[in-house]
Short mmCIF file of C-alpha atoms in Angstrom, two decimals:
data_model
loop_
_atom_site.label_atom_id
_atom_site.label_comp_id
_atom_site.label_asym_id
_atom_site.label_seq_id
_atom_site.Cartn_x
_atom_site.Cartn_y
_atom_site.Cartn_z
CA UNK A 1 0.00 0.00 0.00
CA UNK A 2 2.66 2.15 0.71
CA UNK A 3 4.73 1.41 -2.04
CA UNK A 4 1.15 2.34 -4.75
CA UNK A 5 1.01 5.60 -2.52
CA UNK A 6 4.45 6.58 -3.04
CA UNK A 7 3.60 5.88 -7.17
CA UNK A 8 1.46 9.20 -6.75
CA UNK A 9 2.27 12.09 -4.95
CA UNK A 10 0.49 15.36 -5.20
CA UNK A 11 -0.49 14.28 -9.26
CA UNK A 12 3.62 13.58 -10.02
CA UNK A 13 4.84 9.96 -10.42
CA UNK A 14 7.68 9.21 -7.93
CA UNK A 15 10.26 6.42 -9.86
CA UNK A 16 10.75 3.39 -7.46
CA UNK A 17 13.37 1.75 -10.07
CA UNK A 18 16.93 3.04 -10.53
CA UNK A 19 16.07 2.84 -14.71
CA UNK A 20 16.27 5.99 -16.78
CA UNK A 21 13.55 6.65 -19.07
CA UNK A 22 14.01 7.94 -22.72
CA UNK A 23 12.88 11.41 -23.41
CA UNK A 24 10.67 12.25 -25.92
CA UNK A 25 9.78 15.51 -27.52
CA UNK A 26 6.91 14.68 -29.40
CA UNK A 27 4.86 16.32 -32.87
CA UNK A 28 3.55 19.10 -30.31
CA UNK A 29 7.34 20.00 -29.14
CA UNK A 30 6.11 18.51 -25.28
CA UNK A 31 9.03 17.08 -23.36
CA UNK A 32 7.59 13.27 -22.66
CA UNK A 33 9.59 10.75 -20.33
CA UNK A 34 8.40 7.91 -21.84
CA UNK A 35 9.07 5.01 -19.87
CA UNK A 36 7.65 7.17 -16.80
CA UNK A 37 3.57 6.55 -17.50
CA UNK A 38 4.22 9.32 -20.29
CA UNK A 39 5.39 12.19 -17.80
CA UNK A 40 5.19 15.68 -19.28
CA UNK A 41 8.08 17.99 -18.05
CA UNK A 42 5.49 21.02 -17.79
CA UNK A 43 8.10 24.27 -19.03
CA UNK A 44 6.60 27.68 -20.39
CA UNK A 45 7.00 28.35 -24.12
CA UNK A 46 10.86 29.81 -23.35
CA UNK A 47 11.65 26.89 -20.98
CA UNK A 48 10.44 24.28 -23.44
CA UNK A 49 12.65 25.99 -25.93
CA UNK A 50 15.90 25.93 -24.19
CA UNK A 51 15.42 22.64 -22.74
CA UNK A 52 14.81 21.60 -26.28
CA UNK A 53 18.19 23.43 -27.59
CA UNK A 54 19.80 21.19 -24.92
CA UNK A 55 18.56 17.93 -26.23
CA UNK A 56 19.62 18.39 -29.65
CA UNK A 57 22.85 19.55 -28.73
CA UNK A 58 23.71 16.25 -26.50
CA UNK A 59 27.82 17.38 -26.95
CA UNK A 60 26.74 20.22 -24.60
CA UNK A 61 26.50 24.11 -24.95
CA UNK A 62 28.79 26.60 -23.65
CA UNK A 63 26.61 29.30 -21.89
CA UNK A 64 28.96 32.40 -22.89
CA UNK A 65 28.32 30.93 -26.31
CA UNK A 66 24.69 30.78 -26.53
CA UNK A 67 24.51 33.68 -29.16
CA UNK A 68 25.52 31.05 -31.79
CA UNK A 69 22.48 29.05 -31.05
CA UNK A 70 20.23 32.30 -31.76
CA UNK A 71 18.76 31.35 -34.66
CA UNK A 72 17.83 27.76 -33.72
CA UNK A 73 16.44 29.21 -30.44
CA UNK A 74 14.06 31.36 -32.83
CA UNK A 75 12.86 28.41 -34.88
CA UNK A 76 12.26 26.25 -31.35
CA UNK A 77 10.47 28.59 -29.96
CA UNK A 78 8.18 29.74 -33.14
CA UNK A 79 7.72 26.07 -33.27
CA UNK A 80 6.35 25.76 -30.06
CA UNK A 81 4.22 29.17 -30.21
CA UNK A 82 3.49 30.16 -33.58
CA UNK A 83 2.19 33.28 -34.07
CA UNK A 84 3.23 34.50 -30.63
CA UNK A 85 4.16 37.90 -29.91
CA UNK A 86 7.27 38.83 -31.81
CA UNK A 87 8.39 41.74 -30.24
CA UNK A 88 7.79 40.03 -26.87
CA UNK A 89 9.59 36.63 -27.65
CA UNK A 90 12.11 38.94 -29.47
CA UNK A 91 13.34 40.69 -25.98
CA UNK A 92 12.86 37.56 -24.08
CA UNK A 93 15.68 35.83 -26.18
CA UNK A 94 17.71 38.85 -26.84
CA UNK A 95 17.81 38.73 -23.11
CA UNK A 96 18.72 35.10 -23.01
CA UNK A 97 21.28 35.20 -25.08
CA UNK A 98 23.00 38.26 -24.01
CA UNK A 99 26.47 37.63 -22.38
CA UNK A 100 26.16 40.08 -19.58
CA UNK A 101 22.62 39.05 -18.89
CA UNK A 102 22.07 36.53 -15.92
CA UNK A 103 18.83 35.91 -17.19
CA UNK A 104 20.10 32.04 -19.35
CA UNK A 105 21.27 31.04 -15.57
CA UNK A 106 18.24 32.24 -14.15
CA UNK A 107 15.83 29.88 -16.76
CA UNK A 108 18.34 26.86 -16.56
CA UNK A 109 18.01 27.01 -12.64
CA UNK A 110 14.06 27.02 -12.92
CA UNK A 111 14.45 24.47 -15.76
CA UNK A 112 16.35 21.72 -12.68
CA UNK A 113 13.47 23.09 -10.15
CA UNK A 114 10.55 21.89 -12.57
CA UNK A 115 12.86 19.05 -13.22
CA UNK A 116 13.10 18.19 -9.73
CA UNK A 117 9.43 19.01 -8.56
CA UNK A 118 8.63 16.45 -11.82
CA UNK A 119 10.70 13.50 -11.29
CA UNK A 120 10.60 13.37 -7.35
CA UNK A 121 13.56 10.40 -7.44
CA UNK A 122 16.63 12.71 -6.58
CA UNK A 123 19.03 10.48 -8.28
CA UNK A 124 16.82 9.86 -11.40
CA UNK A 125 16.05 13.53 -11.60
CA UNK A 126 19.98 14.89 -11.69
CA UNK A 127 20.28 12.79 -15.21
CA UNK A 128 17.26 15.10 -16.74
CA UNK A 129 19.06 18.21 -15.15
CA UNK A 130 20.77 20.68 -17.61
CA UNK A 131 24.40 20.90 -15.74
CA UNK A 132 28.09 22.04 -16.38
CA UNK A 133 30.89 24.35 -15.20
CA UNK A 134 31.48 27.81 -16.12
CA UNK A 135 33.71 28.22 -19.42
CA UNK A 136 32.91 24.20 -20.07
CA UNK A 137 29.69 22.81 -21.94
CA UNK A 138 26.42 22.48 -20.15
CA UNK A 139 24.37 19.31 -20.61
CA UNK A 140 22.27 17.23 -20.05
CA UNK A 141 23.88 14.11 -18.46
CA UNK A 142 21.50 11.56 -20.79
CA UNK A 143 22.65 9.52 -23.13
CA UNK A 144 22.03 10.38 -26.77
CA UNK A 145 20.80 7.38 -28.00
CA UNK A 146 17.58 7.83 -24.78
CA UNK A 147 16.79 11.40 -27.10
CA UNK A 148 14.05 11.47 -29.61
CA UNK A 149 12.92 14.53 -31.48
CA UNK A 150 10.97 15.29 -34.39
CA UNK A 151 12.53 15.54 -37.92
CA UNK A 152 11.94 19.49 -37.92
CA UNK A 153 14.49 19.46 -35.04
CA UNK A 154 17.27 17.75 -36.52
#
């Protein structure tokens, strides 16, 4: 009894095995942990985006370097909310990926919480974190091979 309790906690499935599921990003750009009773990792549009950015770059991003990405942020993000408000999303990710701006650390660290709040196993829910060291790639600590997403992606 205990042990079907702990399966649901406040609406979020707690993992009870040590496995890692595959992550998903399906046709509607929604981060899915598959082999986790199809969990949804719940991000806003700008979240979803970076986490996104992350996954198809499984060598890792350097943070200082994030400009480079700029245009492939733009195309995630229109992907996810087309017809949103350009000059809105515009500022948002001329924000993120401004090198004097804190504001990329700032969505990464709320990216881990939701990660965290979402897959309540601590040690299952550092391998969906996006981590690294400053001046190094940032990750996220998966293997490639557990990362689907959709052709337009690629």
């Amino acid at each position: 009894p205990i042990e079907q309790l702990e399966e649901l906690l406040q609406g979020k499935l707690t993992i009870a095995s040590n496995n890692i599921s595959p992550i998903v990003v399906n046709r509607d750009l929604k981060v899915i942990l598959s082999a986790y009773n199809e969990l949804e990792m719940r991000f806003s549009p700008l979240l979803r985006t970076i986490y996104i950015l992350f996954l198809c770059h499984p060598e890792g991003i350097v943070l200082k370097q994030i400009s480079d990405y700029r245009k492939e942020i733009d195309n995630i993000y229109l992907l996810i909310k087309p017809g949103g408000d350009d000059d809105r999303m515009k500022l948002s990710i001329d924000d993120l990926c401004d090198p004097c701006s804190d504001s990329l650390r700032q969505k990464l660290s709320k990216i881990n919480h939701i990660v965290k709040s979402s897959v309540l196993n601590p040690k299952l829910s550092e391998s969906y974190c996006i981590h690294g060291q400053r001046g190094l790639p940032y990750r996220i600590d998966i293997d490639a091979n557990l990362i689907t997403v959709p052709q337009c992606l690629r």
